[in-house]
Coordinates of C-alpha atoms in Angstrom, one line a residue:
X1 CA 136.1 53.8 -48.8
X2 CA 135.7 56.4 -46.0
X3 CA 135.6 60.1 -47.3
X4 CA 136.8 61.7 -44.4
X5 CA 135.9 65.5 -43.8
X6 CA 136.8 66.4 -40.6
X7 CA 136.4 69.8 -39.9
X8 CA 138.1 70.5 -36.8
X9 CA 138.1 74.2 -35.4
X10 CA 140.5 74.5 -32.6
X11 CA 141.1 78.7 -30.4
X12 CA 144.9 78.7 -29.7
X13 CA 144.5 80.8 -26.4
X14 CA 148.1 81.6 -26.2
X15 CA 147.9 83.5 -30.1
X16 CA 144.4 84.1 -29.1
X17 CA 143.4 83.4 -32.7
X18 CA 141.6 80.3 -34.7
X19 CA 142.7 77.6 -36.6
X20 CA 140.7 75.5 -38.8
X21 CA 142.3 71.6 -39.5
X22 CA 140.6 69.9 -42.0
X23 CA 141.4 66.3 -43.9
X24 CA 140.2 64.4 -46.6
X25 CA 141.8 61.5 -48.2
X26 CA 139.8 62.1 -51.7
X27 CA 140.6 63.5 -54.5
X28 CA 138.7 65.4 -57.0
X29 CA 137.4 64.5 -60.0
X30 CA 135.0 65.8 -62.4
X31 CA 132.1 64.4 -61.1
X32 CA 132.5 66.7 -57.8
X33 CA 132.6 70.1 -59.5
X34 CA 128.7 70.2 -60.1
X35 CA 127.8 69.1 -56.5
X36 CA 129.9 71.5 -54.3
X37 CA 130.8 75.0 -54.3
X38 CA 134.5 75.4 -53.1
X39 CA 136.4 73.5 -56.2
X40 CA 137.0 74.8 -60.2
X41 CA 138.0 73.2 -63.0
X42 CA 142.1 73.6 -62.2
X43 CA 141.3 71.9 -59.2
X44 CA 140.7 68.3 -60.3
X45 CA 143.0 65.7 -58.9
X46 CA 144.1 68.0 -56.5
X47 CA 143.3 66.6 -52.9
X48 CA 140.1 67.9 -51.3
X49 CA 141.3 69.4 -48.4
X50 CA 144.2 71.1 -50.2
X51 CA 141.9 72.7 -52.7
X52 CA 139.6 73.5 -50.1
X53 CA 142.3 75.3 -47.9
X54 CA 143.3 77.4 -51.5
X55 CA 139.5 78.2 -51.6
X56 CA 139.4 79.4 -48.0
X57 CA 142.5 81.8 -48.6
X58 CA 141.0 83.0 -51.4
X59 CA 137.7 84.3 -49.5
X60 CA 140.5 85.1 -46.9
X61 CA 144.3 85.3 -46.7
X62 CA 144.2 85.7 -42.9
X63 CA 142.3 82.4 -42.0
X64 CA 144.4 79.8 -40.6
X65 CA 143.8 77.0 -42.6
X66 CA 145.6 73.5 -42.0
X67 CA 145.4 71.3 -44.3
X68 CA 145.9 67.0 -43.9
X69 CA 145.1 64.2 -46.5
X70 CA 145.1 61.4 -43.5
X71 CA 142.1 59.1 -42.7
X72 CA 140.9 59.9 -39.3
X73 CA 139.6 55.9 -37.5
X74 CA 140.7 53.8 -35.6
X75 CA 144.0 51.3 -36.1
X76 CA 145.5 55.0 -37.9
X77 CA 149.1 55.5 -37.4
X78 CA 151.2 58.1 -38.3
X79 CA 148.4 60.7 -38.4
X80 CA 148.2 64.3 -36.8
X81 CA 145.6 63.0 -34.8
X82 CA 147.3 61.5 -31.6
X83 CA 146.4 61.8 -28.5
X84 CA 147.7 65.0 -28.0
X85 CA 145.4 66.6 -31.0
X86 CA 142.1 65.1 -29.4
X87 CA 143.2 66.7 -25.7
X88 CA 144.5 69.9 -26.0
X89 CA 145.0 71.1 -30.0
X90 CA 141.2 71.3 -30.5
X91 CA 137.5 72.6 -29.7
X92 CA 134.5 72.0 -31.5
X93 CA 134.7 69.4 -34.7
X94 CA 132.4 69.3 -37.9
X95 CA 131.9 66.6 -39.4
X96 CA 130.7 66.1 -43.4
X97 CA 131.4 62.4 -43.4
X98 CA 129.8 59.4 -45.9
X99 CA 129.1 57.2 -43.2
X100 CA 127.9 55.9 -40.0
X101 CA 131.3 53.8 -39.3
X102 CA 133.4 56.9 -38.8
X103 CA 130.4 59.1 -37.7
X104 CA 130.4 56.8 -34.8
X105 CA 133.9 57.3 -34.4
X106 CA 134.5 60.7 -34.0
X107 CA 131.1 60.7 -31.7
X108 CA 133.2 58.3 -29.5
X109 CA 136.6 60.9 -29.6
X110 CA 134.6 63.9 -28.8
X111 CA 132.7 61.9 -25.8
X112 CA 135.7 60.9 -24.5
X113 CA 137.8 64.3 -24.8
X114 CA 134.5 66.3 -23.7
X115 CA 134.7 68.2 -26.9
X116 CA 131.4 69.3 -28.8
X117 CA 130.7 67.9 -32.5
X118 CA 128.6 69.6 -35.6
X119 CA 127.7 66.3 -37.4
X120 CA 125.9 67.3 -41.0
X121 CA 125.1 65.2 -44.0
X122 CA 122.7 65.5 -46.6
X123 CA 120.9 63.0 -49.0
X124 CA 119.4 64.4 -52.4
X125 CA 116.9 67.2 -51.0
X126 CA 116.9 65.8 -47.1
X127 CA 119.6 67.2 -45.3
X128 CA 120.7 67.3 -41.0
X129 CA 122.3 69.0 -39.0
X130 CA 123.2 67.4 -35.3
X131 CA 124.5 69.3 -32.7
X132 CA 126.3 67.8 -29.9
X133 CA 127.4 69.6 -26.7
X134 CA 129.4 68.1 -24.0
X135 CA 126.9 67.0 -20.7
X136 CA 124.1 69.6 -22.1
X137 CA 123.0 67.1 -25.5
X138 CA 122.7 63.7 -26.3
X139 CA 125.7 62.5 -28.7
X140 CA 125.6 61.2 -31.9
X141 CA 125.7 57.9 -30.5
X142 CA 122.6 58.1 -28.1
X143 CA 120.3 57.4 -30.8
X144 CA 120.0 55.7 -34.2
X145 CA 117.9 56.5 -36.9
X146 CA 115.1 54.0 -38.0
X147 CA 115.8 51.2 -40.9
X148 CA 114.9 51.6 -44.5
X149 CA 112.3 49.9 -45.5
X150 CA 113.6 46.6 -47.2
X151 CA 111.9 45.3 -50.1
X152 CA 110.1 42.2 -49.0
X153 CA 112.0 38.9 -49.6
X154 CA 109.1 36.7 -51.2
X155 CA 109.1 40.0 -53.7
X156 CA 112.6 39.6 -54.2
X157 CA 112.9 35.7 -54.9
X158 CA 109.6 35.3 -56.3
X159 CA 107.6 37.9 -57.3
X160 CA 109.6 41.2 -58.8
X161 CA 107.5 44.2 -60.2
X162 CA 110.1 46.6 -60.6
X163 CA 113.3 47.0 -61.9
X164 CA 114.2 47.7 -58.5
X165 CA 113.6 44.0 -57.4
X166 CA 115.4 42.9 -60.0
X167 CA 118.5 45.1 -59.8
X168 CA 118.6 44.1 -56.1
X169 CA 118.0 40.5 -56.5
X170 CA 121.1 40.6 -59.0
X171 CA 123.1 42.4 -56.7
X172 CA 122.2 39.9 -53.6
X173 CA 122.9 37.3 -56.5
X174 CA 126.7 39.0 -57.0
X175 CA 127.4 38.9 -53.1
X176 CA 126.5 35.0 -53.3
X177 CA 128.6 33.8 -55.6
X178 CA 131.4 35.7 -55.5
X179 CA 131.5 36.8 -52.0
X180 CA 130.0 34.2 -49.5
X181 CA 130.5 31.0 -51.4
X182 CA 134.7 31.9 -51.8
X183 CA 134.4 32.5 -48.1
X184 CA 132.2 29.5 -47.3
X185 CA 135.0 27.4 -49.0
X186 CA 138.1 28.8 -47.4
X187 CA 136.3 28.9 -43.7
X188 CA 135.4 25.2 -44.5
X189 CA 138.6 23.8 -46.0
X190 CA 140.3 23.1 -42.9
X191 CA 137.1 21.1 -40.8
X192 CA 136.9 18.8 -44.1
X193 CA 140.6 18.2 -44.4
X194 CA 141.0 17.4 -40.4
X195 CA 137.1 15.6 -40.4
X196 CA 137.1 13.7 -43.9
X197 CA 133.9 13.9 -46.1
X198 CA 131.9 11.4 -43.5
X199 CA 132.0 13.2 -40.3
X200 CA 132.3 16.6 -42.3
X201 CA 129.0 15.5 -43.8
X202 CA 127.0 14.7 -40.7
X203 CA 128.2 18.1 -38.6
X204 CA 127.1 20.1 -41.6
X205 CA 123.8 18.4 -41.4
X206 CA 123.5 19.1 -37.5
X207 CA 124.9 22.7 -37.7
X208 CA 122.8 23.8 -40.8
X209 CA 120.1 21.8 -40.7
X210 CA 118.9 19.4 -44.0
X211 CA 117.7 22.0 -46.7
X212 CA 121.0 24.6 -45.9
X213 CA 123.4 21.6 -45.5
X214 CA 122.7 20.2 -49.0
X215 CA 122.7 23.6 -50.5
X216 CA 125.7 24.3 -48.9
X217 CA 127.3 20.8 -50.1
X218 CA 126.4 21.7 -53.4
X219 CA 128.3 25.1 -53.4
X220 CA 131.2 23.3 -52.1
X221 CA 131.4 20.7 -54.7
X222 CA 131.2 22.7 -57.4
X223 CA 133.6 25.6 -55.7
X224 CA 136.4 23.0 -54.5
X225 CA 136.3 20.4 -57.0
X226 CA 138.3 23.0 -59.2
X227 CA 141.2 22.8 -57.3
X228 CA 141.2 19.0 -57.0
X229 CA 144.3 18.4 -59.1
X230 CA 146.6 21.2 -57.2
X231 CA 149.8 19.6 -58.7
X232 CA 148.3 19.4 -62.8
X233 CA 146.7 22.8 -62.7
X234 CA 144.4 22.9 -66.2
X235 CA 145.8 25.0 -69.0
X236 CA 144.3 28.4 -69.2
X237 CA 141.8 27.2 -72.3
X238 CA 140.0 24.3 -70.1
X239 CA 140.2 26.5 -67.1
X240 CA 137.6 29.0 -69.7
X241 CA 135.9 26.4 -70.4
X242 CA 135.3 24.8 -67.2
X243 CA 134.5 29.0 -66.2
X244 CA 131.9 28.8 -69.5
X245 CA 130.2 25.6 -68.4
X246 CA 129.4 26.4 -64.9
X247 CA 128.3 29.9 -66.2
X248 CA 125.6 28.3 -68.8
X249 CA 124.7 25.9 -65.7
X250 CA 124.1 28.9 -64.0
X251 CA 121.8 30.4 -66.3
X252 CA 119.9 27.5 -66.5
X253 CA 119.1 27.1 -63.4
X254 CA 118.5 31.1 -62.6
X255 CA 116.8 31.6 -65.5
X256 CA 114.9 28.7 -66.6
X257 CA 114.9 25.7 -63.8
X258 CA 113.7 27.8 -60.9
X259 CA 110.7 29.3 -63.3
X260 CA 109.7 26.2 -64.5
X261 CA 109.6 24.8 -60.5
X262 CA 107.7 28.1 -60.0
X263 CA 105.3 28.0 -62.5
X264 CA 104.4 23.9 -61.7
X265 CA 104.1 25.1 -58.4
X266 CA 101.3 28.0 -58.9
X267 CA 100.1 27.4 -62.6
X268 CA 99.0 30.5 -64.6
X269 CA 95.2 29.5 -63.7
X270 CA 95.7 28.6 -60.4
X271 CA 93.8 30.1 -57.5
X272 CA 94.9 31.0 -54.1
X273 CA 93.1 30.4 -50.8
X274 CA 90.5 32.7 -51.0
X275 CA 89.3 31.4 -54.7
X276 CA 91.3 34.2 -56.1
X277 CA 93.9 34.5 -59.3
X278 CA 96.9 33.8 -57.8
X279 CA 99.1 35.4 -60.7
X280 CA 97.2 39.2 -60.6
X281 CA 97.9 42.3 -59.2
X282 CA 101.8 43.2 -58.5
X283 CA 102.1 39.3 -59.0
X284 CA 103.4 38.7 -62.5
X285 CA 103.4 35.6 -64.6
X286 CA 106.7 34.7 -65.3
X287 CA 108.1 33.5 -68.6
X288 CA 110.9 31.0 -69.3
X289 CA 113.7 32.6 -71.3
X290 CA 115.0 30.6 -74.1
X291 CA 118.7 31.0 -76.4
X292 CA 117.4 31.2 -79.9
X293 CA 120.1 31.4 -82.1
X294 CA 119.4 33.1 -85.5
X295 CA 116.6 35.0 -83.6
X296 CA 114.8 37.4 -85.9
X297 CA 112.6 39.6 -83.9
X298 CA 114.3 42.3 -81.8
X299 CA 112.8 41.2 -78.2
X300 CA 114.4 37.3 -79.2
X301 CA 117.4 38.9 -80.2
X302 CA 117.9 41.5 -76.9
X303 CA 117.3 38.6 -74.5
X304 CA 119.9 36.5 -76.9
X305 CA 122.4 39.3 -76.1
X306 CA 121.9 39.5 -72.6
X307 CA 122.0 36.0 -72.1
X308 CA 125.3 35.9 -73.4
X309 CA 126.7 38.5 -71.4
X310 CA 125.8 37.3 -68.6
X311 CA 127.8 33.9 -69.6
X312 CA 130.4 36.1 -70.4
X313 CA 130.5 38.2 -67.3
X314 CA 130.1 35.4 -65.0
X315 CA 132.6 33.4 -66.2
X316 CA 135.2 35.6 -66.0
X317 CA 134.4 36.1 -62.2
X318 CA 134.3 33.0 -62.2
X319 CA 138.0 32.3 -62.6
X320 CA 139.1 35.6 -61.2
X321 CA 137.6 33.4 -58.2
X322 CA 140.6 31.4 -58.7
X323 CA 143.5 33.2 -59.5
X324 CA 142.4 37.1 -58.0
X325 CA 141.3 39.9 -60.6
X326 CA 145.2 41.2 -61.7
X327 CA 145.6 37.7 -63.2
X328 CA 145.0 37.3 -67.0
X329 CA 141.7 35.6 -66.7
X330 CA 140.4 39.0 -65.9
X331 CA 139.3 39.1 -69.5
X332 CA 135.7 37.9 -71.2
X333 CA 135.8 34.6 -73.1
X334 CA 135.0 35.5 -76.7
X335 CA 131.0 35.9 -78.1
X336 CA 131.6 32.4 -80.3
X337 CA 132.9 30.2 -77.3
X338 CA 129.8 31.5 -75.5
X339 CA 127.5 31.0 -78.1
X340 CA 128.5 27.6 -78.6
X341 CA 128.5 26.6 -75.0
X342 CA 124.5 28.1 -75.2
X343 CA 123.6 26.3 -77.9
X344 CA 124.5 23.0 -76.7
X345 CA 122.7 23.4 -73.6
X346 CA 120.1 24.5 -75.5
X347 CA 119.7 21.3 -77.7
X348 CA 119.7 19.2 -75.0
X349 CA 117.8 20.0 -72.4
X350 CA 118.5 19.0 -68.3
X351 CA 117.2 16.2 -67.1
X352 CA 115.6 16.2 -63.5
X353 CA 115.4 12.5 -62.6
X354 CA 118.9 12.8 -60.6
X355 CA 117.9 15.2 -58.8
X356 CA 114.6 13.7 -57.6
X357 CA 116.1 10.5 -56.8
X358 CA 118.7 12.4 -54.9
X359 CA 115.9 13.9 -52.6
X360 CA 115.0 10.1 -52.0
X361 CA 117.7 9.2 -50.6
X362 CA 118.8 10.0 -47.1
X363 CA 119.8 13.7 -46.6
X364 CA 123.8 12.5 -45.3
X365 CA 124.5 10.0 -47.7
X366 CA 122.9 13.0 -50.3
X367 CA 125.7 15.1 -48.6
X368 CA 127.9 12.7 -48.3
X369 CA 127.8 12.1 -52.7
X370 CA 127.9 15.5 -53.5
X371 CA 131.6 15.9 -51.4
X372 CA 132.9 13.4 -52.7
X373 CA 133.3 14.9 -56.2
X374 CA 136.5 17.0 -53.9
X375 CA 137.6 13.5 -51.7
X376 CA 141.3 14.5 -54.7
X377 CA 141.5 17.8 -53.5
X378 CA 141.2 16.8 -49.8
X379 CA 143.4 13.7 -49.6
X380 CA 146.3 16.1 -51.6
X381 CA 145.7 18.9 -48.9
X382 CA 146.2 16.5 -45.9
X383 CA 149.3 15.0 -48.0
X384 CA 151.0 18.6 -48.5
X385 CA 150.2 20.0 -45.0
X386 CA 151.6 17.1 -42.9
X387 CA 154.5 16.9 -44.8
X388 CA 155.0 20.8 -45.1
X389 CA 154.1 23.3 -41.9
X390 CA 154.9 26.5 -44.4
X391 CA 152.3 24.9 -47.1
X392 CA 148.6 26.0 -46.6
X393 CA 145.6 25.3 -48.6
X394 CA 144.9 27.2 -51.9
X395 CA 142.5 29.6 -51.0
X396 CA 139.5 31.3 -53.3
X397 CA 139.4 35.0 -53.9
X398 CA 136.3 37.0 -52.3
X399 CA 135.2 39.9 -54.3
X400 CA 133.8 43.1 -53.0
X401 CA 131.2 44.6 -55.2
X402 CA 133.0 47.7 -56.6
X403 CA 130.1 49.9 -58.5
X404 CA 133.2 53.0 -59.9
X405 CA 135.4 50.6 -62.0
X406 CA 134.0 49.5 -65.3
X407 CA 136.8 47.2 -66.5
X408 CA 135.7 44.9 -63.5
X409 CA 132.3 44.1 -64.7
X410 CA 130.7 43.8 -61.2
X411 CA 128.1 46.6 -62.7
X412 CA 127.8 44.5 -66.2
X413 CA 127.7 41.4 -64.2
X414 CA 124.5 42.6 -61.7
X415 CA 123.0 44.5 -65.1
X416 CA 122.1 41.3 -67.4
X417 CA 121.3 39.3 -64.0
X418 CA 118.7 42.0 -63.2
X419 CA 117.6 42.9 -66.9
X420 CA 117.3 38.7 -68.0
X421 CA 114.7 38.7 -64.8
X422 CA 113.5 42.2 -66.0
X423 CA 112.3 40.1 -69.0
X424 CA 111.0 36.6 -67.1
X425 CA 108.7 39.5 -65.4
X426 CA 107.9 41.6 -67.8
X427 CA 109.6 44.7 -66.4
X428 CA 111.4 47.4 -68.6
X429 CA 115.3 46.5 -68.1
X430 CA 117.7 49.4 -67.4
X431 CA 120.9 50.4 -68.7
X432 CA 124.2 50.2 -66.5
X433 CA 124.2 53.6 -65.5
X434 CA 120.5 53.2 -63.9
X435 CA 121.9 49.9 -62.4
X436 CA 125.1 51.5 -61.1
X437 CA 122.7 54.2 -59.5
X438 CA 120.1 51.5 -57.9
X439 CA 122.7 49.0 -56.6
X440 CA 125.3 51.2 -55.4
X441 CA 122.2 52.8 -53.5
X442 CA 123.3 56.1 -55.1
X443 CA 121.1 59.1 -54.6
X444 CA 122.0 62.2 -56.2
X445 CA 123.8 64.8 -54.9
X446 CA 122.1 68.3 -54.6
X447 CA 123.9 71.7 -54.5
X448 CA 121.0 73.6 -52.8
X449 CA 121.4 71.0 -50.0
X450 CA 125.0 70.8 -49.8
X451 CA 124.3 75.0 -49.6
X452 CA 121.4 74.8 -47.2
X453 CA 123.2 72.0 -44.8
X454 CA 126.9 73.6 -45.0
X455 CA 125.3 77.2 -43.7
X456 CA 123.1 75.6 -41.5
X457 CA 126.4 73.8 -39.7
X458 CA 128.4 77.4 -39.4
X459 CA 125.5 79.2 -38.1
X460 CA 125.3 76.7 -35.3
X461 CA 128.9 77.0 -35.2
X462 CA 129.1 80.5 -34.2
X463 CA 126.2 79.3 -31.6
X464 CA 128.5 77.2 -30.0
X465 CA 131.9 79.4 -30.4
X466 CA 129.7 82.2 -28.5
X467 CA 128.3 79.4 -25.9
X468 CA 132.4 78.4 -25.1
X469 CA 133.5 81.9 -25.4
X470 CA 130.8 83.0 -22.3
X471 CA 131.5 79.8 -20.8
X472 CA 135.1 80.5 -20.7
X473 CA 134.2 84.4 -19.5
X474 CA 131.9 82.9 -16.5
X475 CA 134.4 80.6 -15.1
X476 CA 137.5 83.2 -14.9
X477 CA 134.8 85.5 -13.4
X478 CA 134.0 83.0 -10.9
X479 CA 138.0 82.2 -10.3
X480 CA 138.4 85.3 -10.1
X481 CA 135.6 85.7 -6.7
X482 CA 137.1 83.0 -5.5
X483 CA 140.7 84.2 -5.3
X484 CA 139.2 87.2 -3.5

């Protein structure tokens, strides 16, 4: 979403009074009423910039307040901000936006108009205030500030400390699946209908290279292979299922496969160059989780829970994969189906001698064998388009990770991810309100700031009023000298 909040200030020479415009596309909800000081309790689900115009008149009836609820960016039609607006209806803009997208754009407008900005935004106790003035500042644009510092990928993959890592590796995790594999499959559809399997294989191998092209093969098999009977779609119940299985698959190989590689890899005694403990310090010794059904200790029985909501969770998205998140697989398959599902895996256990005599064999033909699980899917979709123009391939639903809806378990989804590695590491898992917080990159809002940062703004807006008003003074004076 953008949260627009334009504040645009505009002198009407020919009234010879002020206006003030101001949009917002938001609403107001509870939440807002402790981090801001214009709106009240009668003021929820009224639109921001409405309330805030009430608020104004309240303080003062004489202000000229205007009041829009349109999104101010580019491809906007419709708006009160045409051309027009930008040229001749206004003077100095402040802006209280959420991001550097449409920061950047109303940096470009006022550039290109010659129109000076006030650009403020605060996070928790920081706030800034930017001041642009037309040729006498830098804009907006000019400069960038620096990165923030990313948490290291080996810590991420291998070697999490704090909840942090792990709530971040769950949320990477949630982008993966549900984001860039659905893509991956759509953007790759057409090249392995018009290529076949064969020559698919062997420009994968050259474009990705050998370790990314089987991994990528891999995603594709198991992502297409669902929609290799297009014309006897599986009843809902094996659709669940299917949706169960591959979640358990994925659990394994999250939660116990990759640990166990791990751990043969760099045993718990094992040294590192320097003769040193290579498990010490911020690197923790992982554990292997297990299902134990009929657990009876409470750490057994918490990991027991988690595991299964995880299943749960990521089957659903899963099939929402499939059929989009308004169709009626947007519900969790029930505790016992689960349960069964992880106890069977859990009896027998996965063996690894495909897989190593996979690796032996030469990386295409590797390739080629793993695509050919969707060789159905492909020879129906080169059937049905060269008979039909209008037809096109089923396609797989991406998913945006939305952190404000809690009937879409994205949140629940990322928090048993990041709380089952929470446990392989020994770290204290969070709830879903500290995950929501970490992976929506929330930091708090502050009312002293918004206080500090809003003043701060209309004290060097009165600057710049002044600055235009004795600019405006000076250049009739000199018009004036020059006329005589």
């Amino acid at each position: 979403h953008n949260h627009n909040h334009n504040h645009n200030h505009n002198h009407k020479t020919k009234k010879k009074c002020g206006n003030i415009v101001v949009t917002d596309m938001d609403t107001i909800e509870r939440s807002n009423l402790s981090r801001q000081l214009l709106f009240r309790d009668s003021d929820v689900g009224k639109f921001k910039s409405s309330a805030a115009q009430e608020a104004v008149r309240r303080f003062n009836p004489f202000v000229n307040v205007e009041a829009h609820t349109s999104k101010v960016g580019k491809h906007q039609r419709n708006t009160p901000f045409h051309d027009e607006f930008w040229t001749s209806e206004i003077d100095i803009i402040l802006n209280a936006l959420d991001n550097v997208e449409a920061r950047y754009y109303m940096d470009e407008k006022c550039v290109e108009n010659g129109k000076a900005m006030i650009d403020a935004g605060t996070l928790g106790s920081k706030g800034n205030v930017q001041v642009v003035v037309p040729f006498l500042s830098e804009s907006y644009g000019s400069s960038m500030d620096p990165p923030e510092p990313a948490i290291p990928v080996c810590t991420l993959k291998n070697f999490p400390y704090e909840i942090s890592h792990t709530i971040q590796w769950a949320r990477d995790l949630f982008d993966g699946l549900f984001n860039r594999r659905p893509t991956q499959a759509n953007d790759n559809v057409p090249s392995l209908t018009k290529m076949g399997i064969s020559k698919f294989a062997e420009s994968l191998l050259i474009k990705l290279g050998e370790d990314a092209a089987l991994e990528a093969a891999e995603e594709l098999a198991q992502d297409l292979s669902h929609l290799c009977h297009p014309d006897k779609a599986p009843l809902e119940e094996e659709e669940e299922e299917l949706a169960i299985d591959w979640a358990v698959s994925l659990f394994d190989t999250l939660f116990v496969s990759s640990i166990q590689a791990l751990l043969k890899q760099h045993p718990e005694d094992s040294t590192d160059e320097d003769g040193e403990l290579f498990w010490g310090g911020t690197r923790r010794v992982p554990i292997i989780l297990e299902y134990k059904p009929n657990a009876d200790f409470e750490e057994q029985t918490m990991i027991n829970r988690s595991i299964v909501d995880f299943v749960r969770n990521a089957a659903r998205l899963r099939m929402e994969m499939y059929h989009g998140p308004s169709s009626s697989c947007g519900t969790l398959p029930s505790m016992d189906k689960v349960e069964e599902a992880l106890e069977q895996m859990s009896s027998s256990p996965k063996s690894t001698t495909e897989d190593e005599q996979e690796h032996d064999n030469d990386a295409a033909s590797t390739i080629h064998s793993k695509l050919q699980s969707i060789a159905t899917f492909l020879s129906t979709t080169t059937t049905t388009t060269s008979t039909t123009t209008s037809t096109t391939p089923p396609s797989l639903h991406a998913t945006e990770f939305e952190k404000d809806d809690d009937a879409n378990g994205h949140v629940q989804f990322v928090t048993c991810a990041s709380n089952l590695r929470a446990f392989i590491y020994g770290i204290a898992p969070a709830d879903a309100m500290e995950t929501r917080r970490v992976s929506g990159n929330i930091v708090p809002a502050m009312i002293t700031t918004t206080a500090l940062v809003s003043s701060l703004s209309c004290m060097e807006f009165i600057k710049l009023v002044h600055l235009q008003a004795s600019s405006s003074k000076t250049r009739r004076k000199q018009q004036q000298q020059q006329q005589q």
